mmCIF file of C-alpha atoms in Angstrom:
data_model
loop_
_atom_site.group_PDB
_atom_site.id
_atom_site.type_symbol
_atom_site.label_atom_id
_atom_site.label_comp_id
_atom_site.label_asym_id
_atom_site.label_seq_id
_atom_site.Cartn_x
_atom_site.Cartn_y
_atom_site.Cartn_z
ATOM 1 C CA MET A 1311 -0.045 0.293 0.030
ATOM 2 C CA LEU A 1312 2.636 1.981 1.699
ATOM 3 C CA ASP A 1313 4.706 1.381 -2.445
ATOM 4 C CA GLY A 1314 1.304 2.982 -4.249
ATOM 5 C CA LEU A 1315 1.562 6.342 -2.631
ATOM 6 C CA ARG A 1316 5.585 7.019 -3.277
ATOM 7 C CA GLU A 1317 4.305 5.567 -6.899
ATOM 8 C CA ILE A 1318 1.068 8.408 -7.562
ATOM 9 C CA LEU A 1319 3.962 10.763 -5.928
ATOM 10 C CA VAL A 1320 6.397 10.068 -8.029
ATOM 11 C CA GLU A 1321 3.559 10.296 -10.854
ATOM 12 C CA ASN A 1322 1.781 13.144 -10.758
ATOM 13 C CA GLY A 1323 3.818 15.012 -7.968
ATOM 14 C CA LYS A 1324 1.572 14.761 -5.419
ATOM 15 C CA VAL A 1325 -0.640 12.769 -3.305
ATOM 16 C CA SER A 1326 -4.224 13.225 -2.551
ATOM 17 C CA ALA A 1327 -6.971 11.187 -1.911
ATOM 18 C CA ASP A 1328 -8.916 12.216 -5.324
ATOM 19 C CA LEU A 1329 -5.637 10.581 -6.999
ATOM 20 C CA ILE A 1330 -4.995 7.618 -4.716
ATOM 21 C CA ASP A 1331 -9.179 6.985 -5.654
ATOM 22 C CA LYS A 1332 -8.798 7.048 -9.405
ATOM 23 C CA SER A 1333 -5.828 4.376 -8.716
ATOM 24 C CA ASP A 1334 -5.664 1.170 -9.215
ATOM 25 C CA LEU A 1335 -4.067 1.060 -5.075
ATOM 26 C CA PRO A 1336 -7.133 0.376 -1.647
ATOM 27 C CA SER A 1337 -9.931 3.170 -1.510
ATOM 28 C CA ALA A 1338 -7.776 6.264 0.074
ATOM 29 C CA LYS A 1339 -11.075 5.919 2.814
ATOM 30 C CA SER A 1340 -9.033 2.258 4.006
ATOM 31 C CA TYR A 1341 -5.937 4.108 3.552
ATOM 32 C CA ALA A 1342 -6.809 6.336 6.808
ATOM 33 C CA LEU A 1343 -8.522 3.227 8.788
ATOM 34 C CA ARG A 1344 -5.577 0.943 7.840
ATOM 35 C CA PHE A 1345 -3.349 4.108 8.256
ATOM 36 C CA ARG A 1346 -5.399 5.966 11.651
ATOM 37 C CA GLY A 1347 -5.717 8.536 8.687
ATOM 38 C CA LEU A 1348 -3.688 9.871 5.873
ATOM 39 C CA VAL A 1349 -1.629 12.279 6.736
ATOM 40 C CA ALA A 1350 -0.489 9.212 8.808
ATOM 41 C CA ALA A 1351 -0.392 7.243 5.516
ATOM 42 C CA TYR A 1352 1.575 9.277 4.282
ATOM 43 C CA GLU A 1353 4.045 9.642 7.022
ATOM 44 C CA ALA A 1354 4.697 5.954 6.816
ATOM 45 C CA ALA A 1355 5.244 6.162 3.241
ATOM 46 C CA GLY A 1356 7.291 9.656 3.048
ATOM 47 C CA VAL A 1357 5.399 11.117 0.925
ATOM 48 C CA SER A 1358 3.752 14.872 1.712
ATOM 49 C CA GLY A 1359 0.291 15.616 0.879
ATOM 50 C CA PRO A 1360 -0.342 18.837 1.022
ATOM 51 C CA SER A 1361 -2.987 19.385 -1.303
ATOM 52 C CA LEU A 1362 -5.253 17.534 1.393
ATOM 53 C CA SER A 1363 -8.363 19.887 2.780
ATOM 54 C CA ARG A 1364 -7.827 20.247 7.033
ATOM 55 C CA ALA A 1365 -11.502 18.832 6.381
ATOM 56 C CA THR A 1366 -10.642 16.120 4.756
ATOM 57 C CA ILE A 1367 -8.326 14.833 7.148
ATOM 58 C CA THR A 1368 -10.507 15.646 9.652
ATOM 59 C CA ARG A 1369 -13.195 13.449 8.300
ATOM 60 C CA TYR A 1370 -11.267 10.203 7.873
ATOM 61 C CA ARG A 1371 -9.327 10.574 11.257
ATOM 62 C CA LEU A 1372 -13.727 10.785 12.130
ATOM 63 C CA ARG A 1373 -14.485 7.271 10.826
ATOM 64 C CA CYS A 1374 -10.979 6.563 12.454
ATOM 65 C CA VAL A 1375 -12.253 7.668 15.565
ATOM 66 C CA SER A 1376 -16.132 6.352 15.145
ATOM 67 C CA LYS A 1377 -14.946 2.766 14.073
ATOM 68 C CA ASP A 1378 -12.986 2.477 17.504
ATOM 69 C CA MET A 1379 -15.008 2.701 19.451
ATOM 70 C CA VAL A 1380 -16.867 0.738 18.099
ATOM 71 C CA ILE A 1381 -14.669 -1.560 18.260
ATOM 72 C CA GLU A 1382 -14.408 -0.844 22.283
ATOM 73 C CA LEU A 1383 -18.240 -0.382 22.521
ATOM 74 C CA GLU A 1384 -18.334 -4.464 21.784
ATOM 75 C CA ARG A 1385 -15.040 -5.108 23.728
ATOM 76 C CA CYS A 1386 -15.339 -3.338 27.334
ATOM 77 C CA ALA A 1387 -19.463 -5.331 26.815
ATOM 78 C CA ARG A 1388 -17.374 -8.322 26.039
ATOM 79 C CA ARG A 1389 -16.061 -8.054 29.587
ATOM 80 C CA ALA A 1390 -19.069 -7.070 31.408
ATOM 81 C CA ASN A 1391 -21.004 -9.631 30.207
ATOM 82 C CA ALA A 1392 -23.352 -7.978 28.600
ATOM 83 C CA GLN A 1393 -26.491 -9.351 26.110
ATOM 84 C CA ILE A 1394 -24.929 -7.181 22.432
ATOM 85 C CA GLU A 1395 -26.909 -7.050 19.890
ATOM 86 C CA LYS A 1396 -25.656 -4.742 16.838
ATOM 87 C CA VAL A 1397 -29.175 -3.585 15.508
ATOM 88 C CA THR A 1398 -27.667 -1.276 12.845
ATOM 89 C CA THR A 1399 -23.923 0.275 11.708
ATOM 90 C CA ARG A 1400 -23.844 2.170 15.140
ATOM 91 C CA THR A 1401 -26.622 0.900 17.330
ATOM 92 C CA TYR A 1402 -26.384 -0.904 19.255
ATOM 93 C CA ARG A 1403 -28.430 -3.140 22.555
ATOM 94 C CA VAL A 1404 -27.094 -3.582 25.526
ATOM 95 C CA ASN A 1405 -28.895 -6.083 28.078
ATOM 96 C CA GLY A 1406 -32.388 -4.957 26.279
ATOM 97 C CA VAL A 1407 -31.359 -1.135 25.746
ATOM 98 C CA THR A 1408 -30.665 0.506 23.029
ATOM 99 C CA VAL A 1409 -27.372 3.034 22.315
ATOM 100 C CA ARG A 1410 -26.740 4.830 19.438
ATOM 101 C CA LEU A 1411 -22.694 5.729 19.108
ATOM 102 C CA LEU A 1412 -21.960 9.147 17.739
ATOM 103 C CA CYS A 1413 -19.018 10.691 17.384
ATOM 104 C CA THR A 1414 -18.231 14.880 16.689
ATOM 105 C CA ARG A 1415 -15.761 17.056 15.727
ATOM 106 C CA CYS A 1416 -14.776 19.893 18.194
ATOM 107 C CA ARG A 1417 -16.693 22.995 18.054
ATOM 108 C CA TYR A 1418 -14.326 24.657 16.627
ATOM 109 C CA GLU A 1419 -15.452 23.895 13.556
ATOM 110 C CA ARG A 1420 -17.655 25.488 13.723
ATOM 111 C CA SER A 1421 -19.726 25.092 10.592
ATOM 112 C CA HIS A 1422 -19.643 21.644 10.303
ATOM 113 C CA PRO A 1423 -22.986 19.706 10.685
ATOM 114 C CA CYS A 1424 -21.247 17.099 12.536
ATOM 115 C CA TRP A 1425 -22.014 18.951 15.834
ATOM 116 C CA LYS A 1426 -24.682 18.740 16.473
ATOM 117 C CA VAL A 1427 -26.090 15.482 18.240
ATOM 118 C CA THR A 1428 -29.562 13.876 16.872
ATOM 119 C CA VAL A 1429 -31.236 12.423 20.150
ATOM 120 C CA ARG A 1430 -34.227 10.720 17.474
ATOM 121 C CA HIS A 1431 -33.469 7.424 15.534
ATOM 122 C CA ALA A 1432 -35.070 4.889 13.289
ATOM 123 C CA PRO A 1433 -34.648 2.698 15.394
ATOM 124 C CA ALA A 1434 -35.709 4.241 18.687
ATOM 125 C CA VAL A 1435 -32.936 4.445 21.255
ATOM 126 C CA ASP A 1436 -32.318 4.976 25.071
ATOM 127 C CA PHE A 1437 -28.813 6.048 24.688
ATOM 128 C CA ILE A 1438 -26.731 8.070 22.862
ATOM 129 C CA LEU A 1439 -23.231 7.844 23.650
ATOM 130 C CA TRP A 1440 -21.428 11.043 22.105
ATOM 131 C CA VAL A 1441 -17.505 10.512 21.966
ATOM 132 C CA ARG A 1442 -17.062 14.436 21.365
ATOM 133 C CA MET A 1443 -13.169 15.225 19.860
ATOM 134 C CA ASN A 1444 -10.897 17.386 21.457
ATOM 135 C CA GLN A 1445 -10.242 20.484 19.568
ATOM 136 C CA ALA A 1446 -7.455 19.307 16.972
ATOM 137 C CA ASN A 1447 -9.831 16.513 16.127
ATOM 138 C CA GLU A 1448 -6.929 13.693 16.892
ATOM 139 C CA GLU A 1449 -8.240 12.241 20.035
ATOM 140 C CA VAL A 1450 -11.377 11.685 21.770
ATOM 141 C CA ALA A 1451 -11.747 14.652 24.488
ATOM 142 C CA GLN A 1452 -14.918 13.381 26.774
ATOM 143 C CA ILE A 1453 -17.764 9.674 26.403
ATOM 144 C CA TYR A 1454 -21.392 11.167 27.598
ATOM 145 C CA LEU A 1455 -24.038 8.894 28.153
ATOM 146 C CA LEU A 1456 -26.680 10.578 27.493
ATOM 147 C CA PRO A 1457 -30.008 9.436 28.368
ATOM 148 C CA VAL A 1458 -32.535 10.742 25.822
ATOM 149 C CA GLN A 1459 -36.138 10.572 28.214
ATOM 150 C CA LYS A 1460 -33.842 13.432 29.572
ATOM 151 C CA PHE A 1461 -34.187 15.261 26.479
ATOM 152 C CA PRO A 1462 -37.837 14.950 25.118
ATOM 153 C CA ASP A 1463 -38.814 17.804 23.429
ATOM 154 C CA HIS A 1464 -35.315 17.669 21.028
ATOM 155 C CA GLN A 1465 -34.666 16.388 17.924
ATOM 156 C CA TYR A 1466 -30.898 17.709 18.565
ATOM 157 C CA LEU A 1467 -28.644 18.952 21.624
ATOM 158 C CA TRP A 1468 -26.622 21.462 19.663
ATOM 159 C CA PRO A 1469 -23.787 22.164 22.391
ATOM 160 C CA SER A 1470 -21.823 24.625 22.736
ATOM 161 C CA THR A 1471 -18.827 26.308 24.773
ATOM 162 C CA ARG A 1472 -22.017 27.504 26.993
ATOM 163 C CA THR A 1473 -24.118 24.695 27.417
ATOM 164 C CA LEU A 1474 -21.223 21.699 27.485
ATOM 165 C CA PRO A 1475 -21.067 22.110 30.545
ATOM 166 C CA SER A 1476 -24.190 21.001 31.143
ATOM 167 C CA TYR A 1477 -23.834 17.780 30.052
ATOM 168 C CA GLN A 1478 -20.902 17.313 32.538
ATOM 169 C CA GLN A 1479 -23.285 15.127 34.658
ATOM 170 C CA PHE A 1480 -23.106 12.593 32.071
ATOM 171 C CA ALA A 1481 -19.426 12.375 31.286
ATOM 172 C CA ARG A 1482 -17.599 9.288 31.669
ATOM 173 C CA ALA A 1483 -13.826 8.347 31.896
ATOM 174 C CA SER A 1484 -14.116 6.610 28.914
ATOM 175 C CA MET A 1485 -15.880 2.733 27.329
ATOM 176 C CA ALA A 1486 -15.214 1.335 30.331
ATOM 177 C CA HIS A 1487 -16.757 3.612 32.622
ATOM 178 C CA VAL A 1488 -19.684 3.129 30.612
ATOM 179 C CA PHE A 1489 -19.998 -0.042 31.464
ATOM 180 C CA GLY A 1490 -18.270 0.379 35.316
ATOM 181 C CA LEU A 1491 -15.394 -1.611 34.779
ATOM 182 C CA GLY A 1492 -12.550 1.167 34.910
#
């Protein structure tokens, strides 16, 4: 995979997600998931990616975090001997309680809708496991276990720097703490 990135650099003078997707190599998303981000893949291959926008880098990083959190959710549920059933990609039934995992970018990217926390889902959920990224959107800042019944009239939650302290009562140190393992 890394040799392929070097070949793209030699042929095009730069490496970008579009060039990767147009080649016969695995998709840019595959690189991002395998190396925990496109930038990390570029670094491992020894190529630079100046054509990547910050939004693109953040989007792929967030996908990797979401995948890691799903893996951690499943691992902690098994460790706690909980009955876990996958309902959709990020919706699980854990001991009869339906939980939806949401990862959101940092609020400093004000224009991006990913900051919005969707409370209503189909199928309906009992809890939202909200994973909020740090300001650099590189690692998890906080995990919140939000009971949907606490927000009966809300379709979305729009946390901001002013309202974020009101969610601290739902904060958890880690996924293990959500399951009472930490």
